[in-house]
Amino acid sequence: MNPHRRHFIKSVTAASALLATESIAKPFSIIKDFKKISPNDKIRFATIGMGIQGHSDTNAALRGTPDAEFVAAADLYDGRLTRVKELFGKDIFTTRDYRQILERKDIDAVLVVTPDHWHDHITKASLAAGKHVYCEKPMVHHIQEGPSVIEAWKKSGKTMQIGSQSISSAAFKEVKRLYQAGEIGEINYVESNNDRFNAIGAWNYSIPTDASTKTLDWDTFLGDAPKVPFDAKRFFRWRNYRDYGTGVAGDLYVHLITGVHFVTNSLGPERIFSSGGLSYWKDGRDVPDVMVSILDYPKTAVNASFQMVLRVNFANAGAIVNNTRIIGTEGQLEFTEDHLVLTKKKLPEAPGFGGYDSYNTFSVSEQKEFKKQYEAQFPQETRKAEPVKEIRFEAPKDDDPHASHFRDFFENVKKGSLGTVEDPVFGYRAAAPVLACNESYFSKKVIHWDPVEMKLKKK
């Protein structure tokens, strides 16, 4: 790894970044691109990286708006370029070299859907080339890369969206509305998990029979990662290796934390600790398949302090229920991308007495005195809790969060706006803590993060 990629650019702080909440937002100097696309024009886009997610993103982009036109694709494996033409038409321009796409003046936007270690390089090159950018999560491969991406975005004046699409679902929007309305009181705890138990879910994807250095560009794939001999597993199952991916934290935690930040308007945690191990998928991967992380969030103007626990278990042979629970002093919100359940439960004002209580250890005379005092202090109406209330919400059947996320991106492109639902500052505030979860796991240390200044803290 080149040392400069790990150099943290300290000049980019909250004073020069667009913060997530209006209460502490600070302006920054940005070169606005006032050239707007005509409402009658198509937004011509290219996808860089036509793997599983590249295909998924391309289709979602086309569903997102009739104004989008897919015109070009780049990938390092020839078979995927052939498949692009089979699926999307022989007129689609294809290339192994993403730079050929950036050179084309007729391409307005690019989708960066590469292995994680290429995200920052291609994103910055695309912005410098005048392209609008949709970059898959996590925004960066290493924490230190975030500020330079934000700086490139600021200088470009281009629209940029990070791809964690669940926050564009109807259910997440409803969770946010209920939370902001104070339906669960003050937040104190969040738990979220994403468990799996199957080989493909654990990233052991199929490898084509023709995989070789003739059919794919191995050297370019490696990029600034350590130079190693050709290994088809590393190319097609790159998520299993730290050199190219970010493990369960960068791949799955990032969705969970993005959703919580979207709902609560939190800027991020200040203390992070992870534990776990490689339990089941001992196939050469060097990232854990079981991981639990604890993130402590500080009190802010918009939130009470709270703790978040994230979990991924790729060896869960039991019942799998993947959801997020945000718990407060008056109830909880339990939700997925498709539905939510709000449970409201308030304690009565009177604490009660008797049962498993020290009251029963008092003398008879003291019990009488205590009861007299209690009844005087707590009238009858304060002794009963309100009935438990439950509100359910199911997303409409036609709700398409992935397409909606792209619709937000393209609408902002057409307006010449920077205000996407998941801009690079928001994306970095989600990426940095989950990458810190990895840092904690591998170093076996607590990681301290400054969520306002967006930088690591030394302790």
Tab-separated table of C-alpha atoms in Angstrom:
chain	number	residue	atom	x	y	z
A	1	MET	CA	0.000	0.000	0.000
A	2	ASN	CA	1.411	3.349	-0.994
A	3	PRO	CA	2.062	5.516	2.080
A	4	HIS	CA	0.269	8.545	0.619
A	5	ARG	CA	-3.036	6.664	0.572
A	6	ARG	CA	-2.850	6.295	4.313
A	7	HIS	CA	-1.987	9.926	4.956
A	8	PHE	CA	-4.845	11.674	6.707
A	9	ILE	CA	-5.541	15.066	5.200
A	10	LYS	CA	-6.089	17.096	8.318
A	11	SER	CA	-7.150	20.249	6.535
A	12	VAL	CA	-10.636	18.898	5.875
A	13	THR	CA	-12.663	19.291	9.065
A	14	ALA	CA	-16.215	20.038	10.030
A	15	ALA	CA	-15.472	23.686	9.345
A	16	SER	CA	-15.034	22.834	5.668
A	17	ALA	CA	-17.542	20.017	5.281
A	18	LEU	CA	-21.274	19.859	4.895
A	19	LEU	CA	-22.561	18.503	8.194
A	20	ALA	CA	-25.500	16.207	8.527
A	21	THR	CA	-27.745	18.338	10.715
A	22	GLU	CA	-28.805	21.936	10.337
A	23	SER	CA	-28.188	22.645	13.997
A	24	ILE	CA	-24.433	22.443	13.574
A	25	ALA	CA	-24.039	22.876	9.831
A	26	LYS	CA	-21.148	25.043	8.694
A	27	PRO	CA	-20.647	26.435	5.211
A	28	PHE	CA	-17.769	25.522	2.957
A	29	SER	CA	-16.365	27.039	-0.163
A	30	ILE	CA	-17.361	25.024	-3.194
A	31	ILE	CA	-17.083	25.538	-6.917
A	32	LYS	CA	-20.638	25.170	-8.134
A	33	ASP	CA	-21.160	23.635	-11.555
A	34	PHE	CA	-23.935	25.837	-12.921
A	35	LYS	CA	-24.272	23.837	-16.127
A	36	LYS	CA	-27.585	22.065	-15.678
A	37	ILE	CA	-28.853	19.290	-17.881
A	38	SER	CA	-31.930	20.262	-19.848
A	39	PRO	CA	-35.166	18.639	-18.630
A	40	ASN	CA	-35.525	17.234	-22.152
A	41	ASP	CA	-32.055	15.691	-22.233
A	42	LYS	CA	-31.066	12.180	-21.285
A	43	ILE	CA	-28.498	11.673	-18.524
A	44	ARG	CA	-25.970	9.404	-20.176
A	45	PHE	CA	-24.215	7.200	-17.650
A	46	ALA	CA	-21.556	4.514	-17.566
A	47	THR	CA	-20.958	1.774	-15.033
A	48	ILE	CA	-17.394	1.060	-13.947
A	49	GLY	CA	-17.353	-2.449	-12.534
A	50	MET	CA	-19.912	-4.875	-13.987
A	51	GLY	CA	-19.906	-7.502	-11.262
A	52	ILE	CA	-22.965	-8.524	-9.244
A	53	GLN	CA	-23.592	-5.078	-7.787
A	54	GLY	CA	-22.660	-3.379	-11.049
A	55	HIS	CA	-25.487	-5.193	-12.824
A	56	SER	CA	-27.857	-4.503	-9.939
A	57	ASP	CA	-27.006	-0.795	-9.877
A	58	THR	CA	-27.261	-0.427	-13.642
A	59	ASN	CA	-30.737	-1.933	-13.707
A	60	ALA	CA	-31.842	0.131	-10.702
A	61	ALA	CA	-30.540	3.289	-12.363
A	62	LEU	CA	-32.614	2.541	-15.445
A	63	ARG	CA	-35.683	1.866	-13.308
A	64	GLY	CA	-35.080	5.033	-11.332
A	65	THR	CA	-35.815	7.492	-14.105
A	66	PRO	CA	-36.713	7.453	-17.790
A	67	ASP	CA	-34.159	10.248	-18.205
A	68	ALA	CA	-31.223	7.873	-17.647
A	69	GLU	CA	-29.488	6.191	-20.573
A	70	PHE	CA	-26.871	3.460	-20.124
A	71	VAL	CA	-24.170	3.975	-22.743
A	72	ALA	CA	-20.883	2.468	-21.543
A	73	ALA	CA	-19.329	-0.065	-19.193
A	74	ALA	CA	-15.863	-0.902	-17.938
A	75	ASP	CA	-14.724	-4.127	-16.353
A	76	LEU	CA	-11.448	-6.005	-16.069
A	77	TYR	CA	-12.954	-9.382	-17.056
A	78	ASP	CA	-13.794	-9.868	-20.736
A	79	GLY	CA	-16.703	-12.192	-19.988
A	80	ARG	CA	-18.550	-9.434	-18.170
A	81	LEU	CA	-18.096	-7.041	-21.079
A	82	THR	CA	-19.569	-9.676	-23.376
A	83	ARG	CA	-22.468	-10.105	-20.983
A	84	VAL	CA	-23.134	-6.362	-20.991
A	85	LYS	CA	-23.689	-6.440	-24.740
A	86	GLU	CA	-25.872	-9.553	-24.437
A	87	LEU	CA	-28.111	-7.874	-21.882
A	88	PHE	CA	-28.085	-4.198	-22.791
A	89	GLY	CA	-27.343	-4.190	-26.509
A	90	LYS	CA	-24.394	-4.400	-28.872
A	91	ASP	CA	-24.151	-0.605	-29.094
A	92	ILE	CA	-23.021	-0.250	-25.475
A	93	PHE	CA	-19.400	0.885	-25.415
A	94	THR	CA	-17.254	-1.516	-23.388
A	95	THR	CA	-13.654	-1.346	-22.253
A	96	ARG	CA	-11.233	-2.761	-19.724
A	97	ASP	CA	-9.820	0.728	-19.126
A	98	TYR	CA	-12.145	3.001	-17.151
A	99	ARG	CA	-10.081	6.013	-18.258
A	100	GLN	CA	-11.535	5.638	-21.756
A	101	ILE	CA	-14.948	6.301	-20.245
A	102	LEU	CA	-13.755	9.404	-18.390
A	103	GLU	CA	-12.314	10.792	-21.619
A	104	ARG	CA	-15.713	10.756	-23.323
A	105	LYS	CA	-17.455	14.130	-23.258
A	106	ASP	CA	-20.856	12.578	-24.002
A	107	ILE	CA	-21.005	10.735	-20.671
A	108	ASP	CA	-22.560	12.769	-17.849
A	109	ALA	CA	-22.296	10.396	-14.891
A	110	VAL	CA	-20.494	7.256	-13.776
A	111	LEU	CA	-21.411	4.526	-11.324
A	112	VAL	CA	-18.335	3.381	-9.414
A	113	VAL	CA	-19.069	-0.249	-8.549
A	114	THR	CA	-15.572	-1.665	-8.206
A	115	PRO	CA	-13.823	-3.494	-5.377
A	116	ASP	CA	-13.458	-1.161	-2.398
A	117	HIS	CA	-9.747	-0.453	-2.865
A	118	TRP	CA	-10.506	1.307	-6.162
A	119	HIS	CA	-13.339	3.529	-4.877
A	120	ASP	CA	-11.307	6.591	-3.973
A	121	HIS	CA	-9.066	6.468	-7.063
A	122	ILE	CA	-11.846	6.195	-9.623
A	123	THR	CA	-14.177	8.559	-7.788
A	124	LYS	CA	-11.588	11.333	-7.673
A	125	ALA	CA	-10.575	10.758	-11.290
A	126	SER	CA	-14.226	10.858	-12.353
A	127	LEU	CA	-14.926	14.094	-10.514
A	128	ALA	CA	-11.800	15.662	-11.978
A	129	ALA	CA	-13.037	14.632	-15.429
A	130	GLY	CA	-16.291	16.511	-14.837
A	131	LYS	CA	-18.518	13.490	-14.213
A	132	HIS	CA	-21.295	13.184	-11.656
A	133	VAL	CA	-20.579	10.170	-9.435
A	134	TYR	CA	-22.621	7.443	-7.814
A	135	CYS	CA	-20.145	5.478	-5.651
A	136	GLU	CA	-21.017	2.230	-3.948
A	137	LYS	CA	-20.583	1.887	-0.203
A	138	PRO	CA	-18.299	2.039	1.628
A	139	MET	CA	-17.129	5.298	0.108
A	140	VAL	CA	-13.477	4.498	0.867
A	141	HIS	CA	-11.295	1.500	1.640
A	142	HIS	CA	-9.342	3.166	4.456
A	143	ILE	CA	-10.414	5.866	6.900
A	144	GLN	CA	-7.615	8.181	5.791
A	145	GLU	CA	-8.937	8.349	2.224
A	146	GLY	CA	-12.212	10.069	3.084
A	147	PRO	CA	-11.095	13.705	3.311
A	148	SER	CA	-9.468	13.682	-0.134
A	149	VAL	CA	-12.656	12.335	-1.703
A	150	ILE	CA	-14.716	15.032	0.022
A	151	GLU	CA	-12.244	17.652	-1.138
A	152	ALA	CA	-12.434	16.390	-4.729
A	153	TRP	CA	-16.223	16.548	-4.592
A	154	LYS	CA	-16.177	20.078	-3.202
A	155	LYS	CA	-13.820	21.284	-5.905
A	156	SER	CA	-15.756	19.622	-8.704
A	157	GLY	CA	-19.178	21.056	-7.930
A	158	LYS	CA	-20.647	17.791	-9.225
A	159	THR	CA	-23.482	15.743	-7.802
A	160	MET	CA	-22.293	12.720	-5.817
A	161	GLN	CA	-24.319	9.990	-4.145
A	162	ILE	CA	-23.122	7.072	-2.004
A	163	GLY	CA	-24.890	3.774	-2.626
A	164	SER	CA	-26.563	2.519	0.524
A	165	GLN	CA	-30.055	2.461	-0.841
A	166	SER	CA	-32.130	1.298	2.119
A	167	ILE	CA	-32.485	4.864	3.356
A	168	SER	CA	-34.520	5.612	0.235
A	169	SER	CA	-37.167	3.044	1.218
A	170	ALA	CA	-40.645	4.029	2.332
A	171	ALA	CA	-40.147	2.162	5.615
A	172	PHE	CA	-36.958	4.019	6.530
A	173	LYS	CA	-38.585	7.355	5.743
A	174	GLU	CA	-41.496	6.465	8.014
A	175	VAL	CA	-39.126	5.376	10.796
A	176	LYS	CA	-37.381	8.723	10.526
A	177	ARG	CA	-40.690	10.587	10.714
A	178	LEU	CA	-41.811	8.687	13.813
A	179	TYR	CA	-38.461	9.035	15.534
A	180	GLN	CA	-38.222	12.757	14.831
A	181	ALA	CA	-41.759	13.174	16.159
A	182	GLY	CA	-40.541	11.870	19.531
A	183	GLU	CA	-42.626	8.702	19.474
A	184	ILE	CA	-40.084	6.637	21.456
A	185	GLY	CA	-38.800	9.355	23.779
A	186	GLU	CA	-35.063	9.739	24.201
A	187	ILE	CA	-32.905	7.174	22.421
A	188	ASN	CA	-30.636	5.040	24.593
A	189	TYR	CA	-29.792	1.874	22.654
A	190	VAL	CA	-29.678	0.517	19.106
A	191	GLU	CA	-29.053	-3.012	17.923
A	192	SER	CA	-28.827	-4.123	14.324
A	193	ASN	CA	-27.773	-7.357	12.705
A	194	ASN	CA	-27.299	-8.970	9.310
A	195	ASP	CA	-26.800	-12.721	9.624
A	196	ARG	CA	-26.509	-15.339	6.876
A	197	PHE	CA	-25.944	-19.053	6.440
A	198	ASN	CA	-25.184	-19.973	2.856
A	199	ALA	CA	-22.093	-20.031	0.664
A	200	ILE	CA	-23.119	-17.304	-1.760
A	201	GLY	CA	-24.238	-15.101	1.127
A	202	ALA	CA	-20.773	-15.629	2.578
A	203	TRP	CA	-19.301	-14.288	-0.692
A	204	ASN	CA	-18.170	-17.590	-2.210
A	205	TYR	CA	-19.344	-16.514	-5.642
A	206	SER	CA	-19.084	-18.633	-8.790
A	207	ILE	CA	-15.814	-18.434	-10.716
A	208	PRO	CA	-15.917	-18.727	-14.536
A	209	THR	CA	-14.039	-21.611	-16.118
A	210	ASP	CA	-12.079	-19.277	-18.418
A	211	ALA	CA	-10.654	-17.096	-15.636
A	212	SER	CA	-6.998	-16.388	-16.431
A	213	THR	CA	-4.581	-13.552	-17.005
A	214	LYS	CA	-5.611	-13.659	-20.667
A	215	THR	CA	-9.283	-13.032	-19.988
A	216	LEU	CA	-8.861	-10.513	-17.186
A	217	ASP	CA	-6.473	-7.713	-16.206
A	218	TRP	CA	-4.937	-8.989	-12.989
A	219	ASP	CA	-2.302	-6.269	-12.615
A	220	THR	CA	-4.834	-3.462	-12.862
A	221	PHE	CA	-7.124	-5.256	-10.431
A	222	LEU	CA	-4.334	-5.303	-7.844
A	223	GLY	CA	-3.805	-1.560	-8.198
A	224	ASP	CA	-1.980	-0.338	-5.095
A	225	ALA	CA	-2.655	-3.580	-3.193
A	226	PRO	CA	0.275	-5.931	-2.558
A	227	LYS	CA	1.533	-7.715	-5.665
A	228	VAL	CA	0.625	-11.406	-5.538
A	229	PRO	CA	0.413	-14.147	-8.189
A	230	PHE	CA	-2.849	-14.543	-10.087
A	231	ASP	CA	-5.615	-16.074	-8.009
A	232	ALA	CA	-9.100	-16.268	-9.491
A	233	LYS	CA	-10.626	-16.485	-6.013
A	234	ARG	CA	-9.149	-13.133	-5.090
A	235	PHE	CA	-10.566	-11.541	-8.218
A	236	PHE	CA	-14.097	-12.970	-8.133
A	237	ARG	CA	-14.386	-13.250	-4.337
A	238	TRP	CA	-12.513	-10.074	-3.446
A	239	ARG	CA	-14.821	-9.306	-0.509
A	240	ASN	CA	-13.052	-12.073	1.417
A	241	TYR	CA	-9.701	-10.262	1.434
A	242	ARG	CA	-8.598	-7.143	3.292
A	243	ASP	CA	-6.381	-6.041	0.391
A	244	TYR	CA	-9.444	-5.300	-1.758
A	245	GLY	CA	-12.513	-5.299	0.470
A	246	THR	CA	-13.608	-4.195	3.917
A	247	GLY	CA	-15.122	-7.387	5.306
A	248	VAL	CA	-18.484	-7.623	6.997
A	249	ALA	CA	-18.059	-4.165	8.511
A	250	GLY	CA	-17.589	-2.270	5.264
A	251	ASP	CA	-19.989	-4.472	3.320
A	252	LEU	CA	-22.879	-4.926	5.773
A	253	TYR	CA	-22.383	-2.829	8.913
A	254	VAL	CA	-22.287	0.191	6.642
A	255	HIS	CA	-25.936	-0.349	5.644
A	256	LEU	CA	-26.961	-0.681	9.276
A	257	ILE	CA	-25.143	2.421	10.484
A	258	THR	CA	-26.278	4.435	7.457
A	259	GLY	CA	-29.889	3.693	8.342
A	260	VAL	CA	-29.447	4.715	11.973
A	261	HIS	CA	-27.697	7.953	10.992
A	262	PHE	CA	-30.459	8.713	8.496
A	263	VAL	CA	-33.179	8.194	11.105
A	264	THR	CA	-31.498	9.974	14.027
A	265	ASN	CA	-29.424	12.663	12.243
A	266	SER	CA	-26.461	11.488	14.292
A	267	LEU	CA	-22.971	12.438	13.158
A	268	GLY	CA	-21.397	9.231	14.441
A	269	PRO	CA	-19.876	7.469	17.444
A	270	GLU	CA	-16.888	8.520	19.515
A	271	ARG	CA	-15.762	5.131	20.873
A	272	ILE	CA	-15.655	1.845	18.923
A	273	PHE	CA	-14.741	-1.708	19.891
A	274	SER	CA	-15.058	-4.974	17.940
A	275	SER	CA	-14.700	-8.659	18.634
A	276	GLY	CA	-15.275	-11.820	16.624
A	277	GLY	CA	-13.440	-14.403	14.606
A	278	LEU	CA	-13.316	-16.756	11.638
A	279	SER	CA	-15.690	-19.478	12.725
A	280	TYR	CA	-16.955	-21.413	9.711
A	281	TRP	CA	-15.736	-20.165	6.319
A	282	LYS	CA	-12.094	-21.193	6.621
A	283	ASP	CA	-11.479	-21.019	2.889
A	284	GLY	CA	-8.459	-18.738	2.759
A	285	ARG	CA	-10.266	-15.509	3.556
A	286	ASP	CA	-8.603	-13.136	5.992
A	287	VAL	CA	-11.687	-11.348	7.339
A	288	PRO	CA	-13.983	-12.580	10.138
A	289	ASP	CA	-17.272	-14.321	9.488
A	290	VAL	CA	-18.592	-13.510	12.981
A	291	MET	CA	-18.235	-9.979	14.257
A	292	VAL	CA	-19.847	-7.863	16.961
A	293	SER	CA	-19.091	-4.183	17.449
A	294	ILE	CA	-20.082	-1.724	20.150
A	295	LEU	CA	-20.255	1.952	19.237
A	296	ASP	CA	-20.796	4.677	21.831
A	297	TYR	CA	-22.553	7.812	20.596
A	298	PRO	CA	-22.171	11.090	22.486
A	299	LYS	CA	-24.962	13.411	23.544
A	300	THR	CA	-25.594	16.135	20.972
A	301	ALA	CA	-28.089	18.895	20.330
A	302	VAL	CA	-30.328	16.395	18.527
A	303	ASN	CA	-29.779	13.141	20.452
A	304	ALA	CA	-29.227	11.779	23.915
A	305	SER	CA	-26.132	9.614	24.256
A	306	PHE	CA	-26.727	6.025	23.174
A	307	GLN	CA	-24.989	2.753	22.494
A	308	MET	CA	-25.210	0.823	19.232
A	309	VAL	CA	-24.398	-2.870	18.857
A	310	LEU	CA	-23.852	-4.233	15.344
A	311	ARG	CA	-23.584	-7.932	14.501
A	312	VAL	CA	-22.912	-10.064	11.469
A	313	ASN	CA	-22.799	-13.861	11.683
A	314	PHE	CA	-22.159	-15.820	8.495
A	315	ALA	CA	-22.433	-19.069	10.474
A	316	ASN	CA	-25.913	-18.616	11.917
A	317	ALA	CA	-27.593	-21.999	11.534
A	318	GLY	CA	-30.409	-20.912	13.822
A	319	ALA	CA	-33.336	-18.580	13.285
A	320	ILE	CA	-32.254	-15.510	11.302
A	321	VAL	CA	-34.159	-12.291	11.914
A	322	ASN	CA	-32.308	-9.374	10.390
A	323	ASN	CA	-33.603	-6.036	11.587
A	324	THR	CA	-32.745	-2.881	13.478
A	325	ARG	CA	-34.186	-1.842	16.832
A	326	ILE	CA	-33.955	1.737	18.040
A	327	ILE	CA	-34.947	1.795	21.704
A	328	GLY	CA	-35.965	4.843	23.663
A	329	THR	CA	-37.388	5.780	27.028
A	330	GLU	CA	-40.979	5.483	25.792
A	331	GLY	CA	-40.878	2.724	23.194
A	332	GLN	CA	-38.989	1.157	20.337
A	333	LEU	CA	-38.867	1.194	16.550
A	334	GLU	CA	-38.137	-2.183	14.979
A	335	PHE	CA	-37.698	-2.080	11.231
A	336	THR	CA	-36.320	-3.467	8.000
A	337	GLU	CA	-36.348	-2.084	4.486
A	338	ASP	CA	-39.904	-3.409	4.047
A	339	HIS	CA	-41.766	-2.735	7.274
A	340	LEU	CA	-41.672	-1.299	10.781
A	341	VAL	CA	-43.313	-1.847	14.138
A	342	LEU	CA	-43.556	1.007	16.626
A	343	THR	CA	-44.222	-0.153	20.177
A	344	LYS	CA	-45.030	2.561	22.699
A	345	LYS	CA	-44.708	1.689	26.355
A	346	LYS	CA	-44.562	4.250	29.173
A	347	LEU	CA	-44.004	3.553	32.852
A	348	PRO	CA	-46.556	4.856	35.353
A	349	GLU	CA	-45.459	7.778	37.483
A	350	ALA	CA	-45.834	5.726	40.658
A	351	PRO	CA	-43.053	3.137	41.122
A	352	GLY	CA	-45.228	0.559	42.847
A	353	PHE	CA	-44.250	-1.562	45.842
A	354	GLY	CA	-44.480	-5.139	47.037
A	355	GLY	CA	-43.562	-8.266	45.118
A	356	TYR	CA	-39.795	-8.727	44.844
A	357	ASP	CA	-39.230	-5.583	46.885
A	358	SER	CA	-37.649	-4.529	50.146
A	359	TYR	CA	-41.127	-3.458	51.348
A	360	ASN	CA	-41.734	-7.051	52.440
A	361	THR	CA	-38.708	-6.945	54.739
A	362	PHE	CA	-40.090	-3.996	56.732
A	363	SER	CA	-41.800	-4.498	60.079
A	364	VAL	CA	-45.610	-4.508	60.068
A	365	SER	CA	-45.729	-1.046	61.604
A	366	GLU	CA	-43.252	0.347	59.068
A	367	GLN	CA	-45.205	-1.212	56.207
A	368	LYS	CA	-48.298	0.698	57.387
A	369	GLU	CA	-46.374	3.975	57.570
A	370	PHE	CA	-44.789	3.421	54.179
A	371	LYS	CA	-48.159	2.655	52.577
A	372	LYS	CA	-49.722	5.788	54.073
A	373	GLN	CA	-46.874	7.924	52.712
A	374	TYR	CA	-47.023	6.234	49.307
A	375	GLU	CA	-50.774	6.786	48.903
A	376	ALA	CA	-50.415	10.431	49.830
A	377	GLN	CA	-47.598	10.928	47.355
A	378	PHE	CA	-49.052	8.952	44.434
A	379	PRO	CA	-52.780	9.358	43.706
A	380	GLN	CA	-54.609	6.458	42.129
A	381	GLU	CA	-54.380	7.864	38.582
A	382	THR	CA	-50.550	7.841	38.716
A	383	ARG	CA	-50.337	4.139	39.480
A	384	LYS	CA	-51.395	2.692	36.134
A	385	ALA	CA	-49.394	2.780	32.937
A	386	GLU	CA	-50.942	3.713	29.636
A	387	PRO	CA	-51.897	0.663	27.568
A	388	VAL	CA	-49.137	-0.562	25.288
A	389	LYS	CA	-49.655	0.794	21.788
A	390	GLU	CA	-48.451	-0.797	18.571
A	391	ILE	CA	-48.305	0.791	15.140
A	392	ARG	CA	-47.358	-1.211	12.055
A	393	PHE	CA	-46.273	-0.001	8.647
A	394	GLU	CA	-45.764	-2.056	5.522
A	395	ALA	CA	-44.021	-0.555	2.523
A	396	PRO	CA	-46.156	-0.334	-0.635
A	397	LYS	CA	-45.688	-3.338	-2.907
A	398	ASP	CA	-44.246	-1.136	-5.626
A	399	ASP	CA	-41.700	0.492	-3.304
A	400	ASP	CA	-38.263	0.175	-4.927
A	401	PRO	CA	-35.579	1.673	-2.638
A	402	HIS	CA	-32.753	0.952	-5.072
A	403	ALA	CA	-34.480	2.754	-7.923
A	404	SER	CA	-35.554	5.561	-5.577
A	405	HIS	CA	-31.956	6.077	-4.488
A	406	PHE	CA	-30.932	6.514	-8.110
A	407	ARG	CA	-33.931	8.748	-8.753
A	408	ASP	CA	-32.659	11.081	-6.030
A	409	PHE	CA	-29.209	11.057	-7.639
A	410	PHE	CA	-30.431	11.784	-11.160
A	411	GLU	CA	-32.905	14.458	-10.035
A	412	ASN	CA	-30.063	16.307	-8.348
A	413	VAL	CA	-27.888	15.876	-11.431
A	414	LYS	CA	-30.593	17.490	-13.561
A	415	LYS	CA	-30.993	20.366	-11.105
A	416	GLY	CA	-27.263	20.888	-10.766
A	417	SER	CA	-27.667	20.288	-7.022
A	418	LEU	CA	-25.280	18.812	-4.459
A	419	GLY	CA	-28.051	17.920	-2.043
A	420	THR	CA	-28.407	14.159	-2.426
A	421	VAL	CA	-29.798	12.064	0.396
A	422	GLU	CA	-26.366	10.434	0.870
A	423	ASP	CA	-23.665	12.868	-0.144
A	424	PRO	CA	-19.939	12.211	0.461
A	425	VAL	CA	-19.946	13.780	3.932
A	426	PHE	CA	-22.868	11.598	4.992
A	427	GLY	CA	-21.184	8.637	3.285
A	428	TYR	CA	-17.919	9.223	5.106
A	429	ARG	CA	-19.674	9.592	8.460
A	430	ALA	CA	-21.002	6.065	7.899
A	431	ALA	CA	-17.861	4.591	6.329
A	432	ALA	CA	-15.306	5.836	8.844
A	433	PRO	CA	-16.921	4.246	11.941
A	434	VAL	CA	-17.367	0.855	10.268
A	435	LEU	CA	-13.775	0.934	9.038
A	436	ALA	CA	-12.825	1.773	12.612
A	437	CYS	CA	-14.704	-1.398	13.613
A	438	ASN	CA	-12.237	-3.305	11.437
A	439	GLU	CA	-9.314	-1.409	12.909
A	440	SER	CA	-10.492	-2.330	16.393
A	441	TYR	CA	-10.959	-5.981	15.460
A	442	PHE	CA	-7.515	-6.423	13.935
A	443	SER	CA	-5.641	-4.293	16.487
A	444	LYS	CA	-7.677	-5.549	19.455
A	445	LYS	CA	-7.957	-1.976	20.692
A	446	VAL	CA	-10.656	0.580	21.326
A	447	ILE	CA	-10.753	3.170	18.529
A	448	HIS	CA	-11.600	6.763	19.327
A	449	TRP	CA	-13.267	8.866	16.658
A	450	ASP	CA	-14.207	12.539	16.504
A	451	PRO	CA	-17.615	12.563	14.775
A	452	VAL	CA	-17.693	16.341	14.359
A	453	GLU	CA	-14.185	16.881	12.994
A	454	MET	CA	-14.315	13.510	11.232
A	455	LYS	CA	-10.914	12.269	12.312
A	456	LEU	CA	-9.295	9.660	14.506
A	457	LYS	CA	-8.423	10.736	18.025
A	458	LYS	CA	-5.381	9.618	19.969
A	459	LYS	CA	-5.857	8.400	23.509
